[in-house]
PDB file of C-alpha atoms in Angstrom:
ATOM      1  CA  MET B   1    -121.500-225.702 -38.787  1.00 72.00           C
ATOM      2  CA  LEU B   2    -120.779-222.154 -37.634  1.00 79.00           C
ATOM      3  CA  ASP B   3    -122.103-223.002 -34.179  1.00 79.00           C
ATOM      4  CA  LEU B   4    -119.442-225.720 -33.910  1.00 85.00           C
ATOM      5  CA  TRP B   5    -116.555-223.494 -34.993  1.00 87.00           C
ATOM      6  CA  PRO B   6    -114.113-222.752 -32.148  1.00 91.00           C
ATOM      7  CA  LYS B   7    -114.931-219.330 -30.701  1.00 88.00           C
ATOM      8  CA  THR B   8    -111.208-218.595 -30.409  1.00 92.00           C
ATOM      9  CA  THR B   9    -110.855-218.631 -34.217  1.00 92.00           C
ATOM     10  CA  ASN B  10    -112.095-215.705 -36.283  1.00 92.00           C
ATOM     11  CA  ILE B  11    -114.273-216.310 -39.358  1.00 92.00           C
ATOM     12  CA  TYR B  12    -114.267-213.826 -42.242  1.00 92.00           C
ATOM     13  CA  PHE B  13    -117.038-213.504 -44.810  1.00 91.00           C
ATOM     14  CA  SER B  14    -117.086-211.810 -48.185  1.00 88.00           C
ATOM     15  CA  PRO B  15    -120.654-210.723 -48.971  1.00 87.00           C
ATOM     16  CA  SER B  16    -122.029-211.243 -52.458  1.00 82.00           C
ATOM     17  CA  LEU B  17    -121.985-207.495 -53.097  1.00 83.00           C
ATOM     18  CA  ILE B  18    -118.180-207.547 -53.068  1.00 85.00           C
ATOM     19  CA  GLY B  19    -117.655-210.785 -54.988  1.00 82.00           C
ATOM     20  CA  ASP B  20    -120.309-209.911 -57.560  1.00 83.00           C
ATOM     21  CA  ASP B  21    -118.443-206.716 -58.396  1.00 84.00           C
ATOM     22  CA  VAL B  22    -115.145-208.519 -59.121  1.00 85.00           C
ATOM     23  CA  ASP B  23    -115.599-210.074 -62.568  1.00 83.00           C
ATOM     24  CA  TYR B  24    -112.701-212.283 -63.634  1.00 84.00           C
ATOM     25  CA  ALA B  25    -113.916-213.682 -66.941  1.00 83.00           C
ATOM     26  CA  PRO B  26    -112.918-217.256 -67.913  1.00 84.00           C
ATOM     27  CA  SER B  27    -111.308-216.051 -71.161  1.00 86.00           C
ATOM     28  CA  THR B  28    -109.148-213.646 -69.168  1.00 87.00           C
ATOM     29  CA  VAL B  29    -108.135-216.390 -66.724  1.00 85.00           C
ATOM     30  CA  ILE B  30    -106.965-218.568 -69.633  1.00 87.00           C
ATOM     31  CA  GLU B  31    -105.062-215.657 -71.200  1.00 89.00           C
ATOM     32  CA  ASP B  32    -103.461-214.779 -67.866  1.00 88.00           C
ATOM     33  CA  ILE B  33    -102.080-218.290 -67.424  1.00 87.00           C
ATOM     34  CA  ASN B  34    -100.442-218.390 -70.847  1.00 86.00           C
ATOM     35  CA  TRP B  35     -97.057-219.270 -69.366  1.00 84.00           C
ATOM     36  CA  THR B  36     -98.001-222.969 -69.044  1.00 85.00           C
ATOM     37  CA  ASP B  37    -100.423-225.583 -70.308  1.00 83.00           C
ATOM     38  CA  VAL B  38    -100.217-227.554 -67.082  1.00 84.00           C
ATOM     39  CA  ASN B  39    -102.237-225.633 -64.531  1.00 84.00           C
ATOM     40  CA  PRO B  40    -105.341-226.960 -62.770  1.00 85.00           C
ATOM     41  CA  ILE B  41    -107.110-223.600 -62.843  1.00 82.00           C
ATOM     42  CA  LYS B  42    -106.445-223.164 -66.554  1.00 85.00           C
ATOM     43  CA  GLN B  43    -107.544-226.723 -67.337  1.00 87.00           C
ATOM     44  CA  VAL B  44    -110.869-226.251 -65.556  1.00 85.00           C
ATOM     45  CA  TYR B  45    -111.568-223.014 -67.407  1.00 83.00           C
ATOM     46  CA  MET B  46    -110.589-224.587 -70.748  1.00 86.00           C
ATOM     47  CA  ASN B  47    -112.584-227.811 -70.357  1.00 87.00           C
ATOM     48  CA  TYR B  48    -115.736-226.816 -68.504  1.00 84.00           C
ATOM     49  CA  ASN B  49    -118.326-224.090 -68.845  1.00 81.00           C
ATOM     50  CA  CYS B  50    -117.124-221.733 -66.141  1.00 76.00           C
ATOM     51  CA  ASN B  51    -118.901-218.697 -67.528  1.00 72.00           C
ATOM     52  CA  THR B  52    -121.806-219.300 -65.188  1.00 64.00           C
ATOM     53  CA  GLY B  53    -121.685-216.121 -63.177  1.00 61.00           C
ATOM     54  CA  GLN B  54    -119.178-217.366 -60.613  1.00 62.00           C
ATOM     55  CA  ARG B  55    -117.712-214.447 -58.780  1.00 67.00           C
ATOM     56  CA  MET B  56    -114.819-213.985 -56.424  1.00 72.00           C
ATOM     57  CA  TRP B  57    -116.135-214.349 -52.847  1.00 69.00           C
ATOM     58  CA  ASP B  58    -113.969-217.376 -52.056  1.00 80.00           C
ATOM     59  CA  ALA B  59    -110.919-215.803 -53.649  1.00 84.00           C
ATOM     60  CA  LEU B  60    -111.316-212.638 -51.595  1.00 88.00           C
ATOM     61  CA  THR B  61    -111.501-214.441 -48.248  1.00 87.00           C
ATOM     62  CA  THR B  62    -108.560-216.627 -49.293  1.00 86.00           C
ATOM     63  CA  LEU B  63    -106.525-213.529 -50.156  1.00 86.00           C
ATOM     64  CA  GLN B  64    -107.459-211.998 -46.826  1.00 89.00           C
ATOM     65  CA  THR B  65    -106.188-215.114 -45.065  1.00 85.00           C
ATOM     66  CA  LEU B  66    -102.940-215.121 -47.032  1.00 83.00           C
ATOM     67  CA  LEU B  67    -102.195-211.397 -47.193  1.00 85.00           C
ATOM     68  CA  GLY B  68    -103.851-210.066 -44.065  1.00 86.00           C
ATOM     69  CA  SER B  69    -106.920-208.134 -43.075  1.00 87.00           C
ATOM     70  CA  ASP B  70    -105.380-204.708 -43.769  1.00 89.00           C
ATOM     71  CA  LEU B  71    -106.505-205.070 -47.403  1.00 86.00           C
ATOM     72  CA  PHE B  72    -110.142-204.837 -46.377  1.00 89.00           C
ATOM     73  CA  GLU B  73    -112.391-202.656 -44.305  1.00 92.00           C
ATOM     74  CA  LEU B  74    -114.055-205.074 -41.897  1.00 94.00           C
ATOM     75  CA  SER B  75    -117.247-204.999 -39.886  1.00 96.00           C
ATOM     76  CA  GLU B  76    -117.257-204.907 -36.141  1.00 97.00           C
ATOM     77  CA  ARG B  77    -116.988-208.257 -34.342  1.00 96.00           C
ATOM     78  CA  GLY B  78    -120.225-210.247 -34.324  1.00 96.00           C
ATOM     79  CA  THR B  79    -121.965-213.560 -34.886  1.00 94.00           C
ATOM     80  CA  ILE B  80    -123.548-215.148 -37.928  1.00 93.00           C
ATOM     81  CA  HIS B  81    -125.891-218.090 -38.028  1.00 89.00           C
ATOM     82  CA  ILE B  82    -127.508-219.796 -41.003  1.00 89.00           C
ATOM     83  CA  THR B  83    -131.293-219.690 -40.981  1.00 91.00           C
ATOM     84  CA  GLU B  84    -133.557-222.421 -42.335  1.00 91.00           C
ATOM     85  CA  ASP B  85    -134.079-220.195 -45.388  1.00 92.00           C
ATOM     86  CA  GLY B  86    -130.313-220.108 -46.029  1.00 88.00           C
ATOM     87  CA  LEU B  87    -129.877-216.501 -44.933  1.00 89.00           C
ATOM     88  CA  MET B  88    -126.850-215.510 -42.882  1.00 91.00           C
ATOM     89  CA  PRO B  89    -127.753-212.524 -40.694  1.00 93.00           C
ATOM     90  CA  PHE B  90    -124.921-210.722 -38.945  1.00 95.00           C
ATOM     91  CA  VAL B  91    -125.482-209.616 -35.357  1.00 96.00           C
ATOM     92  CA  PRO B  92    -122.907-207.282 -33.766  1.00 97.00           C
ATOM     93  CA  ASP B  93    -121.483-208.899 -30.655  1.00 97.00           C
ATOM     94  CA  PRO B  94    -118.195-207.945 -28.935  1.00 96.00           C
ATOM     95  CA  GLU B  95    -117.805-211.613 -27.945  1.00 94.00           C
ATOM     96  CA  GLY B  96    -118.437-212.928 -31.476  1.00 94.00           C
ATOM     97  CA  ASN B  97    -115.825-214.361 -33.811  1.00 95.00           C
ATOM     98  CA  CYS B  98    -117.281-213.293 -37.172  1.00 95.00           C
ATOM     99  CA  TYR B  99    -116.420-210.360 -39.429  1.00 95.00           C
ATOM    100  CA  TYR B 100    -117.496-209.449 -42.930  1.00 93.00           C
ATOM    101  CA  GLN B 101    -115.692-207.453 -45.573  1.00 92.00           C
ATOM    102  CA  LYS B 102    -117.337-204.093 -46.200  1.00 91.00           C
ATOM    103  CA  TYR B 103    -118.101-203.048 -49.763  1.00 89.00           C
ATOM    104  CA  SER B 104    -116.143-200.277 -51.456  1.00 88.00           C
ATOM    105  CA  ALA B 105    -116.576-199.856 -55.224  1.00 88.00           C
ATOM    106  CA  SER B 106    -113.301-197.961 -55.410  1.00 91.00           C
ATOM    107  CA  ARG B 107    -111.430-201.066 -54.146  1.00 88.00           C
ATOM    108  CA  THR B 108    -112.850-203.456 -56.791  1.00 88.00           C
ATOM    109  CA  PRO B 109    -110.043-202.939 -59.375  1.00 91.00           C
ATOM    110  CA  TYR B 110    -107.475-203.516 -56.629  1.00 90.00           C
ATOM    111  CA  TYR B 111    -109.161-206.748 -55.529  1.00 88.00           C
ATOM    112  CA  LEU B 112    -109.248-207.995 -59.124  1.00 89.00           C
ATOM    113  CA  MET B 113    -105.546-207.200 -59.508  1.00 90.00           C
ATOM    114  CA  LEU B 114    -104.743-209.196 -56.351  1.00 88.00           C
ATOM    115  CA  ILE B 115    -106.800-212.161 -57.536  1.00 86.00           C
ATOM    116  CA  ARG B 116    -105.179-212.095 -60.976  1.00 86.00           C
ATOM    117  CA  ASP B 117    -101.698-211.911 -59.451  1.00 85.00           C
ATOM    118  CA  ALA B 118    -102.389-214.797 -57.085  1.00 82.00           C
ATOM    119  CA  THR B 119    -103.944-216.932 -59.819  1.00 79.00           C
ATOM    120  CA  THR B 120    -101.502-216.330 -62.624  1.00 78.00           C
ATOM    121  CA  THR B 121     -98.079-215.826 -61.122  1.00 77.00           C
ATOM    122  CA  PRO B 122     -95.825-218.775 -61.961  1.00 75.00           C
ATOM    123  CA  PRO B 123     -94.653-220.693 -58.908  1.00 68.00           C
ATOM    124  CA  THR B 124     -91.109-220.050 -57.852  1.00 62.00           C
ATOM    125  CA  GLU B 125     -88.625-222.819 -58.424  1.00 43.00           C
ATOM    126  CA  LEU B 126     -88.043-225.081 -55.478  1.00 35.00           C
ATOM    127  CA  ASN B 127     -84.760-224.938 -53.723  1.00 38.00           C
ATOM    128  CA  SER B 128     -82.487-227.684 -55.065  1.00 39.00           C
ATOM    129  CA  LYS B 129     -82.412-229.068 -51.548  1.00 37.00           C
ATOM    130  CA  LYS B 130     -84.408-232.267 -51.107  1.00 40.00           C
ATOM    131  CA  LEU B 131     -87.489-231.805 -48.985  1.00 37.00           C
TER     132      LEU B 131
END
């Protein structure tokens, strides 16, 4: 799949070391979304066993896409390919389109705060104008 990705589009990865360090417990997610009963994230956490060790890799790359790369220290440009064993080695390459987020333990509380804000902030009311 990565080999088919357009080379003109950058791909950002969040290694497990970063996501593993950001623990957003299911009970905290439910508490954080106490402003409504109708929320797909809250419903999943209330009705399924989500305390399975899921960490925040996807959330971190999504936040990077939405808020910009300045939030993270990134690797140099390079390439990543998936091996038959499922490994994803990074090879520095000035022509590559892949970057990974570098780990910084001191940034973990900040990343958790961003994820909590993005997950739990009530949506703003739509403009009364018809879309």
